[in-house]
PDB file of C-alpha atoms in Angstrom:
ATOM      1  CA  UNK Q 292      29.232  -2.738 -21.076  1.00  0.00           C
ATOM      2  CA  UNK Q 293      28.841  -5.198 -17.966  1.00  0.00           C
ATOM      3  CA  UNK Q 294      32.082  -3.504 -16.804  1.00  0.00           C
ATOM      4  CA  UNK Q 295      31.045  -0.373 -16.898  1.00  0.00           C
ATOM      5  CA  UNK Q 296      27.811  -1.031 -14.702  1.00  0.00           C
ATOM      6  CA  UNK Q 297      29.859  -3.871 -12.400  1.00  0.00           C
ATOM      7  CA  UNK Q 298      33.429  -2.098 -11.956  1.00  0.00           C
ATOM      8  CA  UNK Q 299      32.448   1.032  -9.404  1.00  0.00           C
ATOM      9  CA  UNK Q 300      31.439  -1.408  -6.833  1.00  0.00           C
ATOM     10  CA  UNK Q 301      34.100  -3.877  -7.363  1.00  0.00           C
ATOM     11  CA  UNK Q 302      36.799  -1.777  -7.291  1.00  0.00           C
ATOM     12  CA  UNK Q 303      35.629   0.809  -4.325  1.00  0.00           C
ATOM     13  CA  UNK Q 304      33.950  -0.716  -1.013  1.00  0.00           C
ATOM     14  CA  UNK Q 305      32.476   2.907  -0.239  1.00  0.00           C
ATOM     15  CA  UNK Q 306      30.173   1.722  -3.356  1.00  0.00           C
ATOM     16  CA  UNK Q 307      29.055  -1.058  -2.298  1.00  0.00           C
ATOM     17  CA  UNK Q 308      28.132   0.112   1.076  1.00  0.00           C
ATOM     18  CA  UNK Q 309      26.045   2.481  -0.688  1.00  0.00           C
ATOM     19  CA  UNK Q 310      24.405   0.351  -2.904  1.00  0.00           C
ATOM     20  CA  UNK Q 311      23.388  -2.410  -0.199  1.00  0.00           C
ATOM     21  CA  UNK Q 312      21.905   0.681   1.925  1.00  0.00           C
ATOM     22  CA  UNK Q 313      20.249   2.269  -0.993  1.00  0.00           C
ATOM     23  CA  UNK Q 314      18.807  -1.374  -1.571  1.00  0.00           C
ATOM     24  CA  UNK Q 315      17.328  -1.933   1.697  1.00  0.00           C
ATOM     25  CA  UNK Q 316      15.783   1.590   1.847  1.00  0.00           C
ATOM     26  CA  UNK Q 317      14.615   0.739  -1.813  1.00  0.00           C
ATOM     27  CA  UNK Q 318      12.507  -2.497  -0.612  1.00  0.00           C
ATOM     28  CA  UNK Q 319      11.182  -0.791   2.605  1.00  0.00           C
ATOM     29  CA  UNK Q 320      10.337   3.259   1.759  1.00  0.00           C
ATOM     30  CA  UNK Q 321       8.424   2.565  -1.539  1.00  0.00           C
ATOM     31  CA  UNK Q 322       5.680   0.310  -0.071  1.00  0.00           C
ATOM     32  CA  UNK Q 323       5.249   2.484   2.941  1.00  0.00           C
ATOM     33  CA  UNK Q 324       4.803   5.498   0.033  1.00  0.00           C
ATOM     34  CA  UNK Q 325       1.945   3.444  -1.709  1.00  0.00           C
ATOM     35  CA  UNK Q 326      -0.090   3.591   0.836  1.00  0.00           C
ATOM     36  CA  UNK Q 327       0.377   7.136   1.346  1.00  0.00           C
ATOM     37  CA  UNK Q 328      -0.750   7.833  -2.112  1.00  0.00           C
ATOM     38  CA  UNK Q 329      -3.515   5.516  -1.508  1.00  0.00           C
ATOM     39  CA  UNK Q 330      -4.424   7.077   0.676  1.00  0.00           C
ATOM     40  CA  UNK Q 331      -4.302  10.512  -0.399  1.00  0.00           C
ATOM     41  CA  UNK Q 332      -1.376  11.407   2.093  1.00  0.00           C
ATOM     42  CA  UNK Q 333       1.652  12.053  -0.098  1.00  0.00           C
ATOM     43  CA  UNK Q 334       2.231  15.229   1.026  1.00  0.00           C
ATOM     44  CA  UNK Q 335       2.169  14.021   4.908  1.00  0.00           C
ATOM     45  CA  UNK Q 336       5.735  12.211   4.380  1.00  0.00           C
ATOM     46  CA  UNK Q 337       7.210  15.940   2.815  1.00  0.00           C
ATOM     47  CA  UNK Q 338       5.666  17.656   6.187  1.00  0.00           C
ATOM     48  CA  UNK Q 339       7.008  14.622   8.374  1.00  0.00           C
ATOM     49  CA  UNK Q 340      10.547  13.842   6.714  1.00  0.00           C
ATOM     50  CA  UNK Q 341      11.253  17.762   8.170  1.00  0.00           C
ATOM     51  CA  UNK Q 342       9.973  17.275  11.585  1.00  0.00           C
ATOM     52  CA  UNK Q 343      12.599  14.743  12.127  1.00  0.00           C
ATOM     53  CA  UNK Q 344      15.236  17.533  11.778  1.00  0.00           C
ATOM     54  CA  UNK Q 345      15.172  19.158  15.863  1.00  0.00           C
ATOM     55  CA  UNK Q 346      15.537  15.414  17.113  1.00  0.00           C
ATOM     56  CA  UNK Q 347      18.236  14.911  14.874  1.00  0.00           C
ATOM     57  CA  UNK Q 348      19.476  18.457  15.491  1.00  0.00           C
ATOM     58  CA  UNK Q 349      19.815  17.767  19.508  1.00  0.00           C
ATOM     59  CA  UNK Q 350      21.390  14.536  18.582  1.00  0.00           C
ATOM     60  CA  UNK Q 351      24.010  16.342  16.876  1.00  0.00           C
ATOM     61  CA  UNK Q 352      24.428  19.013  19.432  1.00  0.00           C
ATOM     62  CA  UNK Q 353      24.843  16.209  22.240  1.00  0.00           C
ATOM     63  CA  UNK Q 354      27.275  13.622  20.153  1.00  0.00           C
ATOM     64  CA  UNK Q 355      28.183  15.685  16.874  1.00  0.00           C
ATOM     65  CA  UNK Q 356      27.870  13.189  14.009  1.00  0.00           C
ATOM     66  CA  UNK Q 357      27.012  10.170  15.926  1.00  0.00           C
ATOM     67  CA  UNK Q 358      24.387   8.326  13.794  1.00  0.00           C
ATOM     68  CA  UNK Q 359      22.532   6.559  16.534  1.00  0.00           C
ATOM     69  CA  UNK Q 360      22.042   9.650  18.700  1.00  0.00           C
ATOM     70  CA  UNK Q 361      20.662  11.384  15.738  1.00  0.00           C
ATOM     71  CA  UNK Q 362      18.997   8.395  14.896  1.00  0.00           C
ATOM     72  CA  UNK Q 363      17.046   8.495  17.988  1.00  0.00           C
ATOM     73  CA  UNK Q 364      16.383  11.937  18.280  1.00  0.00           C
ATOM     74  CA  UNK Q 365      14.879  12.317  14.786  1.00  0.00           C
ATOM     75  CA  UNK Q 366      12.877   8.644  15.285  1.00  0.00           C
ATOM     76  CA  UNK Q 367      11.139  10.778  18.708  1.00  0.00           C
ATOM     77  CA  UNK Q 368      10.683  14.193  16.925  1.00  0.00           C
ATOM     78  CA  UNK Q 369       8.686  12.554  14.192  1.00  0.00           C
ATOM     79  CA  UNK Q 370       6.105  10.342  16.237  1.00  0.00           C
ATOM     80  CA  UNK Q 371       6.162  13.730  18.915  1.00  0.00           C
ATOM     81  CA  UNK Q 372       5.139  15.693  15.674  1.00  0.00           C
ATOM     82  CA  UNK Q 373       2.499  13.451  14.214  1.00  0.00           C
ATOM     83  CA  UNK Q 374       0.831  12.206  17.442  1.00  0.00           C
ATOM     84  CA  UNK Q 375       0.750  16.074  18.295  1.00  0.00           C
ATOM     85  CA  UNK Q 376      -0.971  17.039  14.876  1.00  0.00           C
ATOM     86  CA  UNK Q 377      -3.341  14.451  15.766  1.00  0.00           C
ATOM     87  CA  UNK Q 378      -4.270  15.752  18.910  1.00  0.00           C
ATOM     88  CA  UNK Q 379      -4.521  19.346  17.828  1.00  0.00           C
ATOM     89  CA  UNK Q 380      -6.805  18.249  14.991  1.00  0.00           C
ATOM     90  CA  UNK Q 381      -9.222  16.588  17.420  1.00  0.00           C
ATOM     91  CA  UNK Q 382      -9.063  19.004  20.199  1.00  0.00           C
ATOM     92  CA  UNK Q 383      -9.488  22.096  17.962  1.00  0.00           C
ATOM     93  CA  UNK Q 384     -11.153  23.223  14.992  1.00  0.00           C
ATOM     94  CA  UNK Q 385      -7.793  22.419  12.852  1.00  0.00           C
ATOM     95  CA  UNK Q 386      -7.436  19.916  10.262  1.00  0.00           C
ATOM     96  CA  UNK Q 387      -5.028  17.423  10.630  1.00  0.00           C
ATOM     97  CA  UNK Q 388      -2.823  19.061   7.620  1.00  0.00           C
ATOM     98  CA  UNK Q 389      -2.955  22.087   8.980  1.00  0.00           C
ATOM     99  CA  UNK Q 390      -1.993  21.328  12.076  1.00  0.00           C
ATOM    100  CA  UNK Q 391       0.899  19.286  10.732  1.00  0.00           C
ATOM    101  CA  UNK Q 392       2.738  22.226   8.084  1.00  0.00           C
ATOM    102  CA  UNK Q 393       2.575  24.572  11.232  1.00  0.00           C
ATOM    103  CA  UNK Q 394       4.569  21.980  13.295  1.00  0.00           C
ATOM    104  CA  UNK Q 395       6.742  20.951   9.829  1.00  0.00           C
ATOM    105  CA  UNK Q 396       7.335  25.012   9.699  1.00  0.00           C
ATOM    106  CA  UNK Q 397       8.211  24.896  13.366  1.00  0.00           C
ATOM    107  CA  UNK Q 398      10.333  21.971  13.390  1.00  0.00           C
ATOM    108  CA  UNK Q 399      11.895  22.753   9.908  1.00  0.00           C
ATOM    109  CA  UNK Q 400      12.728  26.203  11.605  1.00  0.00           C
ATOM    110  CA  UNK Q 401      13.989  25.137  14.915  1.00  0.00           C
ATOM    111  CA  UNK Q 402      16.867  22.179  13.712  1.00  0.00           C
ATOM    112  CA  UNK Q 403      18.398  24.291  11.683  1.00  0.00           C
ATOM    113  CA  UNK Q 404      18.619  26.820  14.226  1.00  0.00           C
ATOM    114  CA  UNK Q 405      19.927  24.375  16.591  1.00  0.00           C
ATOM    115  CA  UNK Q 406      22.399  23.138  13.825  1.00  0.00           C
ATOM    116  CA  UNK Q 407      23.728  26.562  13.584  1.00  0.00           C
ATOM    117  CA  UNK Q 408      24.395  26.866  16.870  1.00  0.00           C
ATOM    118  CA  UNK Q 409      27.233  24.306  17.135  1.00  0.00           C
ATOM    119  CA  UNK Q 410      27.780  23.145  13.317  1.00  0.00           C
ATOM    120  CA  UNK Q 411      29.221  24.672  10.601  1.00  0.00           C
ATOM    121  CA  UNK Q 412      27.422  25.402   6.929  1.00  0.00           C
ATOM    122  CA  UNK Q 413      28.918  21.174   6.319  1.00  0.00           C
ATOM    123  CA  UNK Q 414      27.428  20.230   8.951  1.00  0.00           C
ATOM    124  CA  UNK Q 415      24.418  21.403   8.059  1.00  0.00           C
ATOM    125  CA  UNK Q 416      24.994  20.427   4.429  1.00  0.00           C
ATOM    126  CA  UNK Q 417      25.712  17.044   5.526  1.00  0.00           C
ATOM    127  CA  UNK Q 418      22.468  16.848   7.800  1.00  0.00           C
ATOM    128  CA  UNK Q 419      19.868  18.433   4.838  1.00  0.00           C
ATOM    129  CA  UNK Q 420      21.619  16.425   1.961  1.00  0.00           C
ATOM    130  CA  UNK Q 421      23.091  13.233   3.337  1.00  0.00           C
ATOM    131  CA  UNK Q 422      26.134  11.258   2.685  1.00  0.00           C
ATOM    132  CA  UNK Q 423      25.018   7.884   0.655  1.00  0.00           C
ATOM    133  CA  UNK Q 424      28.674   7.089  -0.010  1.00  0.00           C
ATOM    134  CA  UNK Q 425      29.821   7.487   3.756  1.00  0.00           C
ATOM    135  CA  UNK Q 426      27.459   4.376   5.086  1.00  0.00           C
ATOM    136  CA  UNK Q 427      29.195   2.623   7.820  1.00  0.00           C
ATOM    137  CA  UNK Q 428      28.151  -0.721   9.533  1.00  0.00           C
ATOM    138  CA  UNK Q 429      25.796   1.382  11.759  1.00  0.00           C
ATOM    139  CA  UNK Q 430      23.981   2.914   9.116  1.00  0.00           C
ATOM    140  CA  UNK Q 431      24.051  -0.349   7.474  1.00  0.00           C
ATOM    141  CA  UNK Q 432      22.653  -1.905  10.063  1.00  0.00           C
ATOM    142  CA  UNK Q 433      19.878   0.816  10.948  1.00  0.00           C
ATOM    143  CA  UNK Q 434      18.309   0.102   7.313  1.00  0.00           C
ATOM    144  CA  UNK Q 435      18.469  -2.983   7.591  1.00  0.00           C
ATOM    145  CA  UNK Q 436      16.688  -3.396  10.169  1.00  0.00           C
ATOM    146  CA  UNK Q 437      14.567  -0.465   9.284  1.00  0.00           C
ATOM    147  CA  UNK Q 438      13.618  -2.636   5.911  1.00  0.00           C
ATOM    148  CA  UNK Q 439      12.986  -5.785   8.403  1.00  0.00           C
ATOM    149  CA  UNK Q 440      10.513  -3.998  10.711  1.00  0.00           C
ATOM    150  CA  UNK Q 441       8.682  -2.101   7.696  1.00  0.00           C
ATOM    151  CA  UNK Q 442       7.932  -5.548   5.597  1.00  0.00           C
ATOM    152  CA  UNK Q 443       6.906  -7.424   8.286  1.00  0.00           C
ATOM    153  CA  UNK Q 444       4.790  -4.699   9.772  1.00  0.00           C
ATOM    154  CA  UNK Q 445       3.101  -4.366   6.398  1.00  0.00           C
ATOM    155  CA  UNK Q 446       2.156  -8.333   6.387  1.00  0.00           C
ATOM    156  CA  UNK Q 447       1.071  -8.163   9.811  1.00  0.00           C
ATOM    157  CA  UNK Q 448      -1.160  -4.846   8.964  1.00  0.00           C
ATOM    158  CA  UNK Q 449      -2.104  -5.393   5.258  1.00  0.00           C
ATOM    159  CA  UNK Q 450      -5.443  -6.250   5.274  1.00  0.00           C
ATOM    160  CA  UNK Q 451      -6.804  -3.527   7.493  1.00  0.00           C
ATOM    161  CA  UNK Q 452      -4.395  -0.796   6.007  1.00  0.00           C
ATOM    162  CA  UNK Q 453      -6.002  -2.266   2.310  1.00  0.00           C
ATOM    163  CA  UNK Q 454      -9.640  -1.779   3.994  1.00  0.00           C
ATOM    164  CA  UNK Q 455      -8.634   1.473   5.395  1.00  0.00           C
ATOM    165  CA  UNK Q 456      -7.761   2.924   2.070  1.00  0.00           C
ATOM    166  CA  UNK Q 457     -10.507   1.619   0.371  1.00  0.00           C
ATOM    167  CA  UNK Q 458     -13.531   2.417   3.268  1.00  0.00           C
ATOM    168  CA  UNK Q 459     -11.711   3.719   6.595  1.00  0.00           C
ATOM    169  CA  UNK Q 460     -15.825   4.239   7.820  1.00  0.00           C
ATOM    170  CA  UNK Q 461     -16.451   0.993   7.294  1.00  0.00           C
ATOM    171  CA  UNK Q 462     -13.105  -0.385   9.173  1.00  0.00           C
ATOM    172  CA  UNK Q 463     -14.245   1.602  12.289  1.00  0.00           C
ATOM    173  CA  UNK Q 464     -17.546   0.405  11.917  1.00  0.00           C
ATOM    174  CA  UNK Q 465     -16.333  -3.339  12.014  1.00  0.00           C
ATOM    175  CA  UNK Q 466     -13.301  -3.121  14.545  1.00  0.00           C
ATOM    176  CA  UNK Q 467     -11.378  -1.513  16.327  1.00  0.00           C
ATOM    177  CA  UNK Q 468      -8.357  -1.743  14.598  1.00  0.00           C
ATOM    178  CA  UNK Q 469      -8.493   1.298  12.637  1.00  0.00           C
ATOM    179  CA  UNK Q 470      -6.734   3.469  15.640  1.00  0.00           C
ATOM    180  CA  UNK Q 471      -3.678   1.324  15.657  1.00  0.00           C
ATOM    181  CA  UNK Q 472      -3.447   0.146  12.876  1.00  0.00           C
ATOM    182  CA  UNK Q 473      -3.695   4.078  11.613  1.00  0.00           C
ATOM    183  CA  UNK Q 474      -0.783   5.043  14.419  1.00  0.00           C
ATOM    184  CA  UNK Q 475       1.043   1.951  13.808  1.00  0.00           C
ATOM    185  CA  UNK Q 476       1.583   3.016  10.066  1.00  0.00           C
ATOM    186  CA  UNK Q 477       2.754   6.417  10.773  1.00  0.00           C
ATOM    187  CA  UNK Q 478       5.025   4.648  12.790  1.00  0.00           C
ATOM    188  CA  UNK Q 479       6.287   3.096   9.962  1.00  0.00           C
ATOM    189  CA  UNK Q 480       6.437   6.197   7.787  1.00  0.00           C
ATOM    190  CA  UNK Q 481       8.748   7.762  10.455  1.00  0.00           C
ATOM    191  CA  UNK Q 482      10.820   4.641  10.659  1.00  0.00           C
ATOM    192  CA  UNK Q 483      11.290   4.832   6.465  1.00  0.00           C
ATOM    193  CA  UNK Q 484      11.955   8.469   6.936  1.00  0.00           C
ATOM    194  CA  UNK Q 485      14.714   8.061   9.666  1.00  0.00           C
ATOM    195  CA  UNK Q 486      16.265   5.807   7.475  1.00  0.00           C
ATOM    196  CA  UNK Q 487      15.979   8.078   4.653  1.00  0.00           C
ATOM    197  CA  UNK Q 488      17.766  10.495   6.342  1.00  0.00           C
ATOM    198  CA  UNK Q 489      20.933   8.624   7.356  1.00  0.00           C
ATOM    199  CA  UNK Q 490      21.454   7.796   3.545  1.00  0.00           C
ATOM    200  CA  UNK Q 491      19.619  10.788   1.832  1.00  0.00           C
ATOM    201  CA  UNK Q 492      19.191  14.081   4.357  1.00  0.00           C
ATOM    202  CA  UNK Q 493      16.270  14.958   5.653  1.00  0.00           C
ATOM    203  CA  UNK Q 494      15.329  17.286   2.509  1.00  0.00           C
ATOM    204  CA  UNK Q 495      15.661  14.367   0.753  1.00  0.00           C
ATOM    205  CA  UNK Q 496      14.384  11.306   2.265  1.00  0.00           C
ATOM    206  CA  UNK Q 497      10.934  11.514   1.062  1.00  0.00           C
ATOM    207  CA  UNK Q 498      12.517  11.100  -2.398  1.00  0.00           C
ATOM    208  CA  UNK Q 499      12.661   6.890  -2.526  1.00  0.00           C
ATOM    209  CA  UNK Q 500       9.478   6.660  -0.685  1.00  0.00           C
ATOM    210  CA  UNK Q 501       6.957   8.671  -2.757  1.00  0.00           C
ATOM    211  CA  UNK Q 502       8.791   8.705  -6.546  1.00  0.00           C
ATOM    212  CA  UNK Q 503       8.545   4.928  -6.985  1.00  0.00           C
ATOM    213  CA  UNK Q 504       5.373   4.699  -5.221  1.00  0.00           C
ATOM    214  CA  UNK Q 505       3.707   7.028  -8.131  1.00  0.00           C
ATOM    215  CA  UNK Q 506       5.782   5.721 -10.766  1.00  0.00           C
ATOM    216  CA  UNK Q 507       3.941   2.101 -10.122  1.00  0.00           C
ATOM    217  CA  UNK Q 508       0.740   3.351 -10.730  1.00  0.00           C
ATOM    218  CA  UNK Q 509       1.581   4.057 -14.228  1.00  0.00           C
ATOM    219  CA  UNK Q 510       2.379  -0.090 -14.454  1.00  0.00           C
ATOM    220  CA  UNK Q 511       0.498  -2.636 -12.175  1.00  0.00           C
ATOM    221  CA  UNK Q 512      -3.332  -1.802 -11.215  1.00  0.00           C
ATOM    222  CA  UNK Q 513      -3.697  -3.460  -8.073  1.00  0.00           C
ATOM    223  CA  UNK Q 514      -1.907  -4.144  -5.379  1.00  0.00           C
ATOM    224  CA  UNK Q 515      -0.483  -7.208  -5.832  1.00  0.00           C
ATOM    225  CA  UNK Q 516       1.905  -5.608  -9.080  1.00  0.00           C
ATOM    226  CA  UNK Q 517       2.107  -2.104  -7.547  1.00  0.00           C
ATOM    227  CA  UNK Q 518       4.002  -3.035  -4.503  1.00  0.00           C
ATOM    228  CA  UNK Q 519       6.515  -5.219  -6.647  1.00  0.00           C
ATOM    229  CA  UNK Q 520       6.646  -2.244  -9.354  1.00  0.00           C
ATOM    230  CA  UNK Q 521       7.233   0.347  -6.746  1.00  0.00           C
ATOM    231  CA  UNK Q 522       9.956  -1.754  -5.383  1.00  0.00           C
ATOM    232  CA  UNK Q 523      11.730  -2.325  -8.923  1.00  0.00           C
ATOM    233  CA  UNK Q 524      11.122   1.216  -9.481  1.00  0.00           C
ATOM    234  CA  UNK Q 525      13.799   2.217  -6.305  1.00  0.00           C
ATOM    235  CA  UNK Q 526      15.917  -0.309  -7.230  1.00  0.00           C
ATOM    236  CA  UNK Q 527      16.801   0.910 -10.472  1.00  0.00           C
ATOM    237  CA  UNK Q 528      17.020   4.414  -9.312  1.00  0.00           C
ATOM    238  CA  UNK Q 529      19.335   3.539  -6.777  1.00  0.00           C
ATOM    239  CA  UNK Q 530      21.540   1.480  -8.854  1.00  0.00           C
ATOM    240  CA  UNK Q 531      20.855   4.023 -12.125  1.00  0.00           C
ATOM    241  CA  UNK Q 532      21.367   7.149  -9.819  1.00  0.00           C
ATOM    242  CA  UNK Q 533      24.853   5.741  -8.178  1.00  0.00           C
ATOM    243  CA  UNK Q 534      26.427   5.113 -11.795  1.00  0.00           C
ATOM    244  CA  UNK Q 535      25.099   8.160 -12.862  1.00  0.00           C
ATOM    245  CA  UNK Q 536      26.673  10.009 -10.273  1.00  0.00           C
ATOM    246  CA  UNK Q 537      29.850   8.222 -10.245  1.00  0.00           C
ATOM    247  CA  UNK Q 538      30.863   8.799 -13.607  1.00  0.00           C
ATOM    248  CA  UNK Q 539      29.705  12.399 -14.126  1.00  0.00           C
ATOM    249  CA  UNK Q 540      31.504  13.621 -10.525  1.00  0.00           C
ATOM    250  CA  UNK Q 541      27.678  14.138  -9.317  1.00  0.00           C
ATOM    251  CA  UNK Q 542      26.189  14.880  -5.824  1.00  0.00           C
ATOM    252  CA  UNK Q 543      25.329  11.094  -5.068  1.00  0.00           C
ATOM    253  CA  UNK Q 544      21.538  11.863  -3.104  1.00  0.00           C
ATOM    254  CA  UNK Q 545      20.447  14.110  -5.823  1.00  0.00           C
ATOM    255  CA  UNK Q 546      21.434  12.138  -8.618  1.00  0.00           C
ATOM    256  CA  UNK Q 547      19.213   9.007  -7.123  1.00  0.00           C
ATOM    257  CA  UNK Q 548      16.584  10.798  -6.320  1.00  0.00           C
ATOM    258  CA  UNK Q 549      16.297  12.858 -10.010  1.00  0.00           C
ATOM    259  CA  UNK Q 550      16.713   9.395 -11.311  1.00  0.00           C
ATOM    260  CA  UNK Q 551      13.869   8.666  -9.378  1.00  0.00           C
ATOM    261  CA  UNK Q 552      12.177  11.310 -11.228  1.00  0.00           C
ATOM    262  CA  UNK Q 553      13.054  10.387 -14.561  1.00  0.00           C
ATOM    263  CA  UNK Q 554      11.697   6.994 -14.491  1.00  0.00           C
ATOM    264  CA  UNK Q 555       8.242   8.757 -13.144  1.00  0.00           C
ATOM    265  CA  UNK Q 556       8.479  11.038 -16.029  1.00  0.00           C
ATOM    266  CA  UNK Q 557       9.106   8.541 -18.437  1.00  0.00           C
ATOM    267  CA  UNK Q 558       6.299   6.256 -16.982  1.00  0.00           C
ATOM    268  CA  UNK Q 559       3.977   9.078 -17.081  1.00  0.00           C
ATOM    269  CA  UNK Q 560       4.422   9.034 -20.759  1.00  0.00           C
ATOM    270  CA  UNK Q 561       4.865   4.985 -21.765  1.00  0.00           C
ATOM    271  CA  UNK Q 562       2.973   3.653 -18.658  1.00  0.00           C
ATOM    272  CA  UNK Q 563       0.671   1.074 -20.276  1.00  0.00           C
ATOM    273  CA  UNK Q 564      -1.923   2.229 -16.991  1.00  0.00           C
ATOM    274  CA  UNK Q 565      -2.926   5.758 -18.420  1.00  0.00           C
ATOM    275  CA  UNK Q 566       0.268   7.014 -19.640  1.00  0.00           C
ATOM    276  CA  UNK Q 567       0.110  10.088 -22.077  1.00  0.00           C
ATOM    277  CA  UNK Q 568       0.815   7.626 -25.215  1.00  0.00           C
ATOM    278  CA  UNK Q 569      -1.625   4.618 -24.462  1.00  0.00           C
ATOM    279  CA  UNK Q 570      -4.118   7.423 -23.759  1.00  0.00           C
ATOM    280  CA  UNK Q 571      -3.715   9.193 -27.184  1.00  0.00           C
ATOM    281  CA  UNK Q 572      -4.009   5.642 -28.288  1.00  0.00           C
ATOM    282  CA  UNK Q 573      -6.942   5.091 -30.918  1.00  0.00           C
ATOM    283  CA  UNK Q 574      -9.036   2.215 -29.246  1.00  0.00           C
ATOM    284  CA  UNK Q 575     -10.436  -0.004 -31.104  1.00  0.00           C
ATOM    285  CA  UNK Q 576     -14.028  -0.258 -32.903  1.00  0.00           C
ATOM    286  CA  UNK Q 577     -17.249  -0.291 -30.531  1.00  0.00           C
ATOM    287  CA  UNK Q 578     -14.758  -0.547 -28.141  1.00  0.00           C
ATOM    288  CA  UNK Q 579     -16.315   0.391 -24.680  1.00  0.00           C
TER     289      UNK Q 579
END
């Protein structure tokens, strides 16, 4: 049994590499997806994970498949895209997630067009879908880092992100720290989504960040076992999902990310915090 879960990434370094990048994406995305749930902005991270795609698109038209230029070039069109939808929603009568779909429709629209123009259908395959088992040093590297930045920016920014999803009127109120603090986090959500990208494609990136995040909530009721859950939660996906797709000849990006969703399916039905089975649960007598 141990060999069957050990031997893939003994025997095949291509594995490995995989499995250390899915790890650090694993410790950094799901965090950054809790507070987005928190904070009632789930669907944000969908809208944001395609307006990386033109950046990454021009990358690719000025280098081909050179992960730092793409890198960069999705890393700008994100914060362009959600400092923009910020702007439009306080210059205009727009909200904020309006604003942002019609530049996610935009941007969504325009890299692939610009990904057609040089590429071929696998080049645009590999862009939308990602190639986990291809991670090179770089790539390594990028998440890495990527995981570094996002943890410590969380420590640094934890108690006023906390406050802001629990009272963002009273944060303003009391400092001045809800502005950056707000744009700094974004920041972060970008950074996640870049590196969700080089491992997963950018139709798939938002997949570690936001699955785990609402698996959690089905375990740990505050904060301090929902970021740990969360975590857990991408780690087993990640390790579940490259088995999975290793032995049944599987597209490796889907197969994490639908293990993902099998552990939030499961959870939604054995979670001890209001899953379907401790709700049908008699309680007891006089029991408030």
């Amino acid at each position: 049994m141990i060999d069957l879960l050990t031997a893939p990434f003994v025997e095949f370094s291509f594995m490995r590499r995989a499995l250390a990048g899915c790890v650090a994406l694993s410790v950094s995305a799901p965090p950054v997806g809790l507070f987005l749930t928190l904070r009632r902005m789930s669907l944000m991270s969908e809208a944001m994970s395609h307006a990386i795609l033109p950046g990454a698109a021009v990358g690719f038209l000025v280098a081909g498949l050179s992960l730092p230029a793409m890198t960069l070039g999705g890393l700008a069109a994100g914060l362009a895209v959600a400092l923009l939808s910020g702007l439009v929603a306080r210059s205009t009568v727009l909200r904020e997630d309006a604003s942002l779909a019609a530049f996610y429709l935009i941007s969504l629209a325009a890299g692939v067009m610009l990904i057609s123009l040089k590429g071929s259908s696998i080049d645009l395959l590999h862009i939308l879908f990602g190639t986990v088992l291809a991670l090179d040093d770089d790539a390594l590297w990028l998440l890495g880092g990527i995981a570094t930045v996002t943890l410590a920016g969380l420590a640094v920014a934890f108690r006023p992100l906390v406050l802001e999803c629990v009272d963002p009127l009273f944060l303003r109120s009391v400092s001045r720290a809800s502005a950056p603090v707000h744009l700094g986090f974004l920041g972060l959500v970008v950074l996640n989504l870049v590196g969700g990208f080089a491992a997963l494609g950018t139709l798939l990136a938002v997949g570690l960040m936001l699955l785990p995040a609402v698996t959690a909530r089905f375990w740990a009721a505050d904060l301090g076992g929902l970021i740990p859950a969360a975590i857990v939660a991408g780690l087993a996906a990640s390790f579940a999902g490259l088995l999975i797709s290793y032995y049944a000849d599987l597209p490796t990006g889907p197969a994490i990310v639908l293990t993902a969703g099998g552990l939030y399916l499961a959870s939604m039905v054995l979670g001890p915090r209001g899953g379907l089975l401790w709700r049908l649960r008699p309680g007891r007598h006089l029991e408030a």
